[in-house]
XYZ file of C-alpha atoms in Angstrom:
509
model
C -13.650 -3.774 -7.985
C -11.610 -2.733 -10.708
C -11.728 -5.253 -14.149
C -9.807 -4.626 -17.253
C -11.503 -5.593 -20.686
C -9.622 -4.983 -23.602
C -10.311 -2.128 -26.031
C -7.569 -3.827 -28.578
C -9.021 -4.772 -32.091
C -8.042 -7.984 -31.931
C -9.982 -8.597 -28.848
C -12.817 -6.906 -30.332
C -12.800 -9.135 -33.544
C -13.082 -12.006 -30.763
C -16.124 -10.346 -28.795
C -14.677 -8.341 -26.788
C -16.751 -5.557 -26.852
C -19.788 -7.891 -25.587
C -17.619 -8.915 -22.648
C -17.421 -5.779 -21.743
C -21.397 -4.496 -22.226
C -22.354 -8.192 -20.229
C -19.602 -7.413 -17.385
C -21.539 -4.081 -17.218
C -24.683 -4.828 -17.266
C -24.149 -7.750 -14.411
C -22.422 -5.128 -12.568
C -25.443 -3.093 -12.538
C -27.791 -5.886 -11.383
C -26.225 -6.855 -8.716
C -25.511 -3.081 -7.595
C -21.958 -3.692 -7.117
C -19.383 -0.776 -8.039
C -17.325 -1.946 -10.883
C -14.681 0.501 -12.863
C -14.288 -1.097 -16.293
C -11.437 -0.437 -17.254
C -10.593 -1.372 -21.399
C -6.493 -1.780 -21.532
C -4.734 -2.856 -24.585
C -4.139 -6.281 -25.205
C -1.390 -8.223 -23.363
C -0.412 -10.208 -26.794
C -1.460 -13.619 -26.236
C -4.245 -13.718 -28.967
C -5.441 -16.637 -28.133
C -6.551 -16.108 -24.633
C -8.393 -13.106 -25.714
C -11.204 -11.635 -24.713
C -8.972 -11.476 -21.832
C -10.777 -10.663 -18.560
C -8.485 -9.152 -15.745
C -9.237 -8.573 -11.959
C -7.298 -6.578 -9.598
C -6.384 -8.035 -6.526
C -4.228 -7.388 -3.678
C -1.746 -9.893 -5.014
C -2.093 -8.950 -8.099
C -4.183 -8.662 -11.128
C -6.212 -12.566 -12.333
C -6.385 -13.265 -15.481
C -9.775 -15.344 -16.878
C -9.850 -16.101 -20.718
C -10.859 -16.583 -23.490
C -13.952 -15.001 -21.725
C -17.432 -14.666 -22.946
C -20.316 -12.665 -22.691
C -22.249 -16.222 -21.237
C -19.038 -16.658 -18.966
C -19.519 -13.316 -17.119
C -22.822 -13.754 -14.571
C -20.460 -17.669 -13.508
C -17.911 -15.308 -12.741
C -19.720 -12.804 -10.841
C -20.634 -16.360 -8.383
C -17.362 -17.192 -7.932
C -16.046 -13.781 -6.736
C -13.587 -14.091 -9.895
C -12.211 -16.854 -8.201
C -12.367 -20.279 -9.392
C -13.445 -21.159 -12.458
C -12.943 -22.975 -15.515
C -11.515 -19.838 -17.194
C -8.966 -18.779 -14.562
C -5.509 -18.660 -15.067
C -4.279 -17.713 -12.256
C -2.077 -14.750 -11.742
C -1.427 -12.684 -14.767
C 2.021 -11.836 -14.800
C 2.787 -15.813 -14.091
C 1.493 -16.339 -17.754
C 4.166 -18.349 -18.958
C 3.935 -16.594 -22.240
C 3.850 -12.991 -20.484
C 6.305 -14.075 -18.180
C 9.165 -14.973 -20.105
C 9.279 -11.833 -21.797
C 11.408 -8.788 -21.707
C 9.117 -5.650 -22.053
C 10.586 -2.734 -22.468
C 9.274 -1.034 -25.304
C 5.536 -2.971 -24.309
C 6.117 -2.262 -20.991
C 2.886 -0.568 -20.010
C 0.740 -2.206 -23.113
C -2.041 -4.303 -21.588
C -1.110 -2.777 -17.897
C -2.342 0.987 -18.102
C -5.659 2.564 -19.560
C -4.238 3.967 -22.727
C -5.750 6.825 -22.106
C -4.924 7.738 -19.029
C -2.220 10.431 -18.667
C -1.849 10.220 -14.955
C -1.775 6.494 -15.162
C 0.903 6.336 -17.961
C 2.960 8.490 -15.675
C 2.681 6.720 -12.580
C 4.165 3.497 -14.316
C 7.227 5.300 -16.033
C 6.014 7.173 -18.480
C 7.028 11.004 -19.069
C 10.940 10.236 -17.170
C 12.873 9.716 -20.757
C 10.737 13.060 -22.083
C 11.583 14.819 -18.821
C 15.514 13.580 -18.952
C 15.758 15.026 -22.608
C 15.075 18.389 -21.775
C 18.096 18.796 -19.057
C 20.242 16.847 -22.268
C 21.659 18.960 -25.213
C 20.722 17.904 -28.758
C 24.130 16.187 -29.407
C 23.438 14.367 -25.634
C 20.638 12.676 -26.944
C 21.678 11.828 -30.066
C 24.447 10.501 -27.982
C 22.409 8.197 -25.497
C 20.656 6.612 -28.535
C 23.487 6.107 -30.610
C 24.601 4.070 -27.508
C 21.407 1.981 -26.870
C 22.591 0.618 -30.117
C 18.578 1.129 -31.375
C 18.228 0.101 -34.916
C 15.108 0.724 -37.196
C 12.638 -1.751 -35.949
C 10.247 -1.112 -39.664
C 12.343 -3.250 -41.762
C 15.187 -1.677 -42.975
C 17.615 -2.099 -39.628
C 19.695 1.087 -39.872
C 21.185 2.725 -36.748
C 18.804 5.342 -35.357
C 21.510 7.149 -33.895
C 23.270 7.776 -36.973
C 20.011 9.031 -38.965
C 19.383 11.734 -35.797
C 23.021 12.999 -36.150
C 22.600 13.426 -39.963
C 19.244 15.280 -39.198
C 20.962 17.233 -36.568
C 23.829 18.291 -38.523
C 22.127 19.498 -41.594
C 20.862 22.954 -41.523
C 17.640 24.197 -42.107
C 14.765 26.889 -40.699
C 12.387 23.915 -40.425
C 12.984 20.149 -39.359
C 10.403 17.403 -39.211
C 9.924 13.775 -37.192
C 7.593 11.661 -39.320
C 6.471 8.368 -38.048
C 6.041 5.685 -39.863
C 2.888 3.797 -39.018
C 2.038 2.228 -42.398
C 2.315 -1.608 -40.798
C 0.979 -3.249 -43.930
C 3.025 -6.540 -43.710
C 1.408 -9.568 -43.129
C 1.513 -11.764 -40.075
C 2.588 -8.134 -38.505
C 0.721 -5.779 -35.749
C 2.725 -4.785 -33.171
C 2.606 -0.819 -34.248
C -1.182 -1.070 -34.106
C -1.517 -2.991 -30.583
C 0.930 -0.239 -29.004
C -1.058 2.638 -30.789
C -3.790 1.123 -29.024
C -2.480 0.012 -25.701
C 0.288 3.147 -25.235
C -0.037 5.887 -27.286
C 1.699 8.190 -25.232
C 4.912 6.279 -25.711
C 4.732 6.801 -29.019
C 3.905 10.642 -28.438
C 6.727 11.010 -25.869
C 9.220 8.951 -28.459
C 8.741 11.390 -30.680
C 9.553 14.193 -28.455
C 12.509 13.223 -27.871
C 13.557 12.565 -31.333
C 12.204 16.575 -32.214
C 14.564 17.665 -29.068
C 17.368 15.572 -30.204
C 17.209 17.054 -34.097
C 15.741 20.342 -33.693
C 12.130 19.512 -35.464
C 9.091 21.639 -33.875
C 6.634 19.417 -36.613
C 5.764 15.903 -36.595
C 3.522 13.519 -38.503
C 2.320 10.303 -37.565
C 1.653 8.342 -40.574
C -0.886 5.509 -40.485
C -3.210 3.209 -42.040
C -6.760 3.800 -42.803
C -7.193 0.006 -42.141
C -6.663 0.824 -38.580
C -9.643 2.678 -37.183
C -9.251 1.681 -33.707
C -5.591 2.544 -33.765
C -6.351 5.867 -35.184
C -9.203 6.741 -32.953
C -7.047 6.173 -29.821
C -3.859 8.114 -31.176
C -6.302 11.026 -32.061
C -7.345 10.988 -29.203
C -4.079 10.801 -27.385
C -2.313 13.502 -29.201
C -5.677 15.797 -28.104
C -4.857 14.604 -24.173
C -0.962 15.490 -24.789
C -1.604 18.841 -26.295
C -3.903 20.170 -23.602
C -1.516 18.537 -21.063
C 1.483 20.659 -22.204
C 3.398 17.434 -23.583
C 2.747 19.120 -26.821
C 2.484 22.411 -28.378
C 4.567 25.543 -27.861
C 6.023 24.813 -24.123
C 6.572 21.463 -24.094
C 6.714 20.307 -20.646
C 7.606 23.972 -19.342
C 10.391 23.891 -21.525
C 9.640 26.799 -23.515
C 10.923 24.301 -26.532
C 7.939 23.721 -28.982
C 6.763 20.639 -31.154
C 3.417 19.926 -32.734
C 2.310 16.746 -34.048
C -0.552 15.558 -36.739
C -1.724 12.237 -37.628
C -2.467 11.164 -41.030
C -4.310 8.894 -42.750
C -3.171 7.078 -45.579
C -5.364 5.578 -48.450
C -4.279 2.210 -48.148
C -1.045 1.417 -50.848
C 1.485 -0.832 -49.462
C 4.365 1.012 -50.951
C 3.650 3.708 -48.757
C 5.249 2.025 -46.049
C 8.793 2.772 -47.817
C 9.911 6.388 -46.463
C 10.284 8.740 -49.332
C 6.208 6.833 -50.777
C 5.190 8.080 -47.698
C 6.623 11.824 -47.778
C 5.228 12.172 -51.262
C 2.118 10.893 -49.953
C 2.278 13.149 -46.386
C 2.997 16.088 -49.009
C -0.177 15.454 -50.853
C 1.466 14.040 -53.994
C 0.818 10.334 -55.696
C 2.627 7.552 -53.309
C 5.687 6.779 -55.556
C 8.616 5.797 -54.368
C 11.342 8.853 -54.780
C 15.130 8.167 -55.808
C 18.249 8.495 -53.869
C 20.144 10.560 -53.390
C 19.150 13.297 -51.799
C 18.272 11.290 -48.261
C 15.263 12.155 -46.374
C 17.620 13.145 -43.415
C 18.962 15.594 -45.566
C 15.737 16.672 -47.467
C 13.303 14.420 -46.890
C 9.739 15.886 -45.889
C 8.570 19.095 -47.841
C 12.414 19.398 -48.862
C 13.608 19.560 -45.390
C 15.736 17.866 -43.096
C 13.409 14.835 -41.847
C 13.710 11.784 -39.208
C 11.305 9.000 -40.628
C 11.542 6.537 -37.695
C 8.983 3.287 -37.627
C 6.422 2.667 -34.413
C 8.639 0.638 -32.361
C 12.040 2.378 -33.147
C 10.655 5.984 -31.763
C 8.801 3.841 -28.973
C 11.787 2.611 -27.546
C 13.116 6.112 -27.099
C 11.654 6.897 -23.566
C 12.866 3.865 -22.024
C 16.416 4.509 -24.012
C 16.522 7.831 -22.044
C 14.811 7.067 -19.168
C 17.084 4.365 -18.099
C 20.164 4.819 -20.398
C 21.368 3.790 -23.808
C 24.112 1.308 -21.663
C 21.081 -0.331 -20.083
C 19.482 -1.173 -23.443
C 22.014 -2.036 -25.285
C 23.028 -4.746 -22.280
C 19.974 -6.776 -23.971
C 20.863 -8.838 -27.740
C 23.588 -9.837 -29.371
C 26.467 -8.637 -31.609
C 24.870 -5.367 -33.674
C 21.454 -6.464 -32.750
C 20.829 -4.456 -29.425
C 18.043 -4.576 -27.397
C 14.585 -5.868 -27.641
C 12.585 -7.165 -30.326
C 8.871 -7.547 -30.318
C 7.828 -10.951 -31.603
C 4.518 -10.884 -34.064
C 3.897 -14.393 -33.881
C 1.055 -15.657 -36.093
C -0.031 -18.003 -38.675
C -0.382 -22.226 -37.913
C 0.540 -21.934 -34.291
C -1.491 -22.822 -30.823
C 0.298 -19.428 -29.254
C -0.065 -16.455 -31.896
C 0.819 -12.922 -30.356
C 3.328 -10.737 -29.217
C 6.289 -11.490 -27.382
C 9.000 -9.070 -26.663
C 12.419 -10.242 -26.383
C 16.355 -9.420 -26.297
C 17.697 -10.419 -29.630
C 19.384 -13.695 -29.592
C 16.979 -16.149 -29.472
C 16.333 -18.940 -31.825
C 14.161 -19.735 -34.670
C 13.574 -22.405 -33.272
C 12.786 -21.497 -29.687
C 10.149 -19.273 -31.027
C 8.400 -21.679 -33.181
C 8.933 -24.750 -30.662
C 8.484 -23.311 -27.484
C 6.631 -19.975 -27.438
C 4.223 -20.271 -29.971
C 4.031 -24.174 -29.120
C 3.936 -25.742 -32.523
C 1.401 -25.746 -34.976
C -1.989 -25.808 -34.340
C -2.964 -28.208 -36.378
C -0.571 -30.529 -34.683
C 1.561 -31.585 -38.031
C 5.354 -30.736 -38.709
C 6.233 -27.260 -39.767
C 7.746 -26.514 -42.731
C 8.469 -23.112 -43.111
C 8.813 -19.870 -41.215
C 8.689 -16.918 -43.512
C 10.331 -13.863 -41.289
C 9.755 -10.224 -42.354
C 6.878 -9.699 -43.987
C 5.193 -10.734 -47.429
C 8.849 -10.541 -49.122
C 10.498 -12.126 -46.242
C 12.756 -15.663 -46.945
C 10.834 -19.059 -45.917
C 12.779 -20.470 -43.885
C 12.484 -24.427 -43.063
C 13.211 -26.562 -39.966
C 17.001 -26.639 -40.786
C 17.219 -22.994 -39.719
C 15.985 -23.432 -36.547
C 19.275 -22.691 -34.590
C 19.635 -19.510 -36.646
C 19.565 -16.758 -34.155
C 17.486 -14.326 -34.201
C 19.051 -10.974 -35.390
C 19.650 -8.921 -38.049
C 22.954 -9.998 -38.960
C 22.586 -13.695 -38.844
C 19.509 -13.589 -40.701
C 21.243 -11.759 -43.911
C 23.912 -14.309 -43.516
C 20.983 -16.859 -44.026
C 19.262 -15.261 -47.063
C 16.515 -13.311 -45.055
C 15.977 -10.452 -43.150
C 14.083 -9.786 -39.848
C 12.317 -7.070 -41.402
C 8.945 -5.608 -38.466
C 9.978 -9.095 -37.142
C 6.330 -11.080 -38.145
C 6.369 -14.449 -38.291
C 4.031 -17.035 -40.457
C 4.667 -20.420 -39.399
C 3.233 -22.767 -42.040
C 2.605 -26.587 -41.795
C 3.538 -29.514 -44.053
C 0.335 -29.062 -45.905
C 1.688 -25.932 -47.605
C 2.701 -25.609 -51.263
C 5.615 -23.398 -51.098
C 5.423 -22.829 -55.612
C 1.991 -21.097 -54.438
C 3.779 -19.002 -51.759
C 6.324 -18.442 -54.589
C 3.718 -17.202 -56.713
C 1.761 -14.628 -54.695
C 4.951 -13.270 -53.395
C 5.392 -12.143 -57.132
C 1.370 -11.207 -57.477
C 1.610 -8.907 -54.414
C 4.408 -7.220 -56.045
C 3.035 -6.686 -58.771
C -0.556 -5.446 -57.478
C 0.988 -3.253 -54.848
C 4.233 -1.639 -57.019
C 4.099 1.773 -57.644
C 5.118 1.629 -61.124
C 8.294 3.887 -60.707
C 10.661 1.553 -61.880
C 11.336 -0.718 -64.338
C 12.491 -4.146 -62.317
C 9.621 -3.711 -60.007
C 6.754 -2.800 -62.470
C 7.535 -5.544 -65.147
C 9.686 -7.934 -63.132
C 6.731 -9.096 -60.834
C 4.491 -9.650 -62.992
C 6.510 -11.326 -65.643
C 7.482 -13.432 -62.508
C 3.927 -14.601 -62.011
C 4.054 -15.948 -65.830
C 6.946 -17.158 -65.392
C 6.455 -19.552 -61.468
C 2.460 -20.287 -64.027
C 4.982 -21.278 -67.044
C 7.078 -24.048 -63.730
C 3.626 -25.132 -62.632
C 2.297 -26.108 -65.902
C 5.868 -28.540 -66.557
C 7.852 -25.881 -67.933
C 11.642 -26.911 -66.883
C 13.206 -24.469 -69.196
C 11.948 -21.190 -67.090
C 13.382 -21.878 -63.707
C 16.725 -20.345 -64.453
C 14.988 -17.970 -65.972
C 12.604 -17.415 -63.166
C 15.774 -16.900 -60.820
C 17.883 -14.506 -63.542
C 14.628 -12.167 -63.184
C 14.332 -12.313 -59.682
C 18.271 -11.006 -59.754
C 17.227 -8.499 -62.039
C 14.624 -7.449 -59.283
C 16.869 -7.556 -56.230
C 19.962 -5.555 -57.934
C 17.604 -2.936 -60.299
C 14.200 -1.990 -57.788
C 14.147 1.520 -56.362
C 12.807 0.420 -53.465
C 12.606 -2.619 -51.407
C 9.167 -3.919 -52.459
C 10.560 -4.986 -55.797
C 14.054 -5.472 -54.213
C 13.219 -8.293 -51.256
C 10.528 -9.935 -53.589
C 13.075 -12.302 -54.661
C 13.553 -13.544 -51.800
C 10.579 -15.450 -50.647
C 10.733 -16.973 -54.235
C 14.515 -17.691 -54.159
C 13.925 -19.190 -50.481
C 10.920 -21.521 -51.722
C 13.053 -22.543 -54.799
C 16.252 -23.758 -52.725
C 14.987 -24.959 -49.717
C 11.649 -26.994 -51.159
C 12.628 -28.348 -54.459
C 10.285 -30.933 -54.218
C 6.887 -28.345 -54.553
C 8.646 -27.300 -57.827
C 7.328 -30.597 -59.660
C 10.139 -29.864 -62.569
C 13.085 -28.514 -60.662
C 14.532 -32.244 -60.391
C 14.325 -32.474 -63.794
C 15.756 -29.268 -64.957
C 19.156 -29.797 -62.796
C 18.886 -33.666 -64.916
C-alpha cells in the first residue's frame, strides 16, 4: 500500500507532520506494509493535510485528514468515509486546471530522481543538448514565456542579450526571493519539484553559455531550502550537474543562497549586490544585468516559475506553449489564490481567464459568506481592484490597461468589512519599512505618504491631492519598483472606494 502525506509547509502548519507519524505508527500495529510517501502539496489549501491512496484506478484523495482520522481509515480499507473525496484527479479544483509548469507537484516524491524522470522530467534537459545555443534561445522566444516574478518581460529576449554579449564567465541566477504577500507558488514547487527548477536552469546555462548558477532564496523558507539543498546534492552526484552534464561534456554548477530576509531583495540588481556579498541596494540602470549583471558579468536573473517552465517549453515545443493564453500573455499562469475565500491555493491556468471567474468560481466566494469588495492582484503594491473589474481578463496587458499589474500573480480577495484608507496606508508603511534607502522618491515618499493618508483620516481634505501628487512623484522618480508600484494600491483604493476616504466627497465639493 502506497499513501502519500504531504511534506509541503503549508500542510505541515495544518498537522501534517502528525498525519504522517499516526499513519505510521497504525501501519506498524497492524503489521501491514505501508510506503509513506510525503509529495508536495496539490494546492488546494484547504483540504490539506491531504491523505492520498494509490489504487488501481487511481490515486483517493481523503482530507482535511487528522492524526484521530487515521486508525477509521485503516477500518475502512481507505474506502468510505466521511473524509473521502473520491478520485483525486476528479477534484473539481485540480481538475480544471492546466498544469504544465506544476505538472508533477503533488504527483512525484520530490526527491526522487528516477520518479521525476519517469513522469517527464529530464526530456526538455536532454532535447537542449542536441539544440545549439541560438536553437534554444529560439524555442523560448517562441513559447512566448514572459517573466512570471513580476516584471513580465520576454524571457527570450533577456537569453539572446545574455547570449550575445561576450564574456569568459556567464551566470543564471534565480530568483527565489517570493516575499509578496498572498504569494507561494515558488516555495510549493521548491518543495514539490525541485528538479524542475534544477533542469530549468540547465537549459537556460546551455542556451547563454553560463557554467555558474545561483539560486537565490528566502531564509523564511526552511522547508523550501532544505529540499532544494538537497536536490541540487541528488543532481550533482547524478551527473545533471557538474562538469559533464548529462554526458555532455558541457559543464554548469549551481549554489543556493540564503538571503537575510529584505524585501527589496527580490528586485534583480538588490539581489546581485546581495549574492556578491555587498548591502541589498537596489543598483541603477544602465548597465543591465544581461549585460553585466552578477560579479560584472553577463547574467540571466529569471524568477521560479519563468526558469520552471523551461523543460516543458523544450520538451514539448515553444508552439505547444504558446497555443495556451491570450494576445502577449502566452501560456500558463499559476494562480496564488488566498485571503477571504472558501478555496485558497494554487491553480494553474492558460491566461485568459477572468477576474471574476477566479474569485466566483474557483476560489468560491468569500469565506465569510459577505460580498467582496476588492481583489488586490500582484503583491503588496498591487491595484485593488473591485467587483466592476470582474470581466477584466486575466493578463498582463489588460491588467496595465486597468491600472494594475499581474505581478507573481497572488491574489487577496477582501470582503465588505474592509477599510480600503487602511489598505491605503500600510501599502505606504511597507514601503517605507522595507525601502532600501537608495533613492530619494522611495526613501521619503513612503513615509511622507503615511503622514499624509494619517493627515485624510484625521478630516484633512486639503492633503488628498496632495497625497496623489506624491504618489506621482513615487511612480515616475523610484529606482526600483518597490517605490515605483506603491502608488498604486493607494491610487486604486482612492478611485475606486471613495466612500472609506471619509473627506474625499468633500474635497471634490
Amino acid at each position: 500500500m502506497r499513501i502519500y502525506v504531504p511534506r509541503d509547509a503549508a500542510a505541515k502548519a495544518v498537522g501534517a507532520e502528525a498525519v504522517a507519524a499516526a499513519v505510521s505508527a497504525e501501519a506498524a500495529t497492524r503489521g501491514l506494509p505501508v510506503e509513506l510517501v510525503r509529495n508536495g502539496s496539490r494546492g488546494m489549501v484547504w483540504l490539506e493535510p491531504l491523505l492520498e491512496v494509490e489504487t488501481p484506478e487511481g490515486r483517493i484523495a481523503f482530507g482535511p485528514v487528522t492524526p484521530a482520522d487515521v486508525p477509521a481509515l485503516f477500518d475502512a480499507g481507505f474506502g468510505a468515509h466521511p473524509k473521502a473525496l473520491g478520485l483525486t484527479a476528479e477534484i473539481p479544483f485540480l481538475k480544471k486546471q492546466t498544469r504544465l509548469t506544476f505538472a508533477r507537484v503533488g504527483v512525484i516524491d520530490p526527491l526522487s530522481l528516477p520518479e521525476y524522470e519517469a513522469h517527464g522530467g529530464l526530456a526538455g534537459l536532454r532535447k537542449a543538448l542536441t539544440l545549439s545555443p541560438e536553437a534554444i534561445v529560439e524555442e523560448v522566444t517562441a513559447s512566448g514565456l514572459r517573466g512570471r516574478g513580476g516584471a513580465g518581460f520576454p524571457t527570450g529576449i533577456k537569453w539572446k542579450t545574455v547570449l550575445g554579449a561576450e564574456a569568459a564567465q556567464k551566470y543564471v541566477v534565480c530568483n527565489a526571493d517570493e516575499g509578496d504577500s498572498g504569494t507561494f507558488a515558488d516555495r510549493m514547487l521548491m518543495e514539490g519539484d525541485p528538479f524542475t527548477l534544477i533542469e530549468g536552469m540547465a537549459i537556460a546555462a546551455l542556451a547563454v553559455g553560463a557554467t555558474r548558477g545561483f539560486i537565490y532564496s528566502r531564509s523564511e523558507y526552511p522547508d523550501a531550502n532544505a529540499v532544494m539543498g538537497q536536490a541540487i546534492t541528488i543532481a550533482r552526484a547524478a551527473g545533471m550537474l557538474g562538469p559533464d552534464v548529462l554526458g555532455s561534456g558541457r559543464a554548469f554548477e549551481l549554489e543556493l543562497r540564503i538571503g537575510a530576509g529584505a524585501y527589496v531583495c527580490g528586485e534583480e540588481t538588490a539581489l546581485l549586490n546581495s549574492l556578491e556579498g555587498k548591502r541589498g541596494v537596489v543598483r541603477a540602470k544602465p548597465p543591465i544585468p544581461a549585460l553585466q549583471g552578477l560579479f560584472g558579468q553577463p547574467t540571466v536573473v529569471n524568477n521560479v516559475l519563468s526558469l520552471a517552465a523551461v523543460p516543458a517549453i523544450l520538451a514539448e515545443g515553444g508552439a505547444a506553449y504558446a497555443a495556451h493564453g491570450i494576445g502577449r500573455s502566452r501560456g500558463t499562469i499559476p494562480l496564488q489564490i488566498a485571503g477571504n475565500v472558501r478555496f485558497g491555493g494554487l491553480f494553474e491556468t492558460g491566461f485568459g481567464i477572468t477576474l471574476g471567474e477566479i474569485v466566483n468560481d474557483i476560489a468560491g466566494g468569500t469565506a465569510s459568506g459577505r460580498p467582496v469588495k476588492a481583489v488586490q492582484v500582484g503583491g503588496p503594491l498591487g491595484a485593488y481592484h473591485p467587483q466592476a473589474d470582474f470581466a477584466l481578463p486575466f493578463s498582463y496587458e489588460d491588467f496595465a490597461g486597468s491600472g494594475g499589474l499581474v505581478g507573481h500573480a497572488g491574489l487577496v480577495v477582501h470582503d465588505d468589512s474592509v477599510d480600503m484608507l487602511r489598505m491605503a496606508r500600510f501599502a505606504l508603511e511597507f514601503c517605507a519599512i522595507e525601502s532600501c534607502g537608495k533613492c530619494t522618491p522611495c526613501r521619503i515618499g513612503a513615509v511622507r505618504g503615511v503622514e499624509v493618508v494619517d493627515r485624510i483620516a484625521a478630516g484633512d481634505a486639503a492633503a488628498i491631492p496632495l497625497l496623489t501628487d506624491l504618489c506621482q512623484t513615487m511612480k515616475l522618480g523610484s529606482l526600483c519598483a518597490l517605490g515605483g508600484f506603491t502608488p498604486y494600491p493607494v491610487l486604486s483604493a482612492l478611485t475606486h472606494f471613495p466612500d472609506d476616504f471619509a473627506t474625499l466627497k468633500e474635497a471634490a465639493e
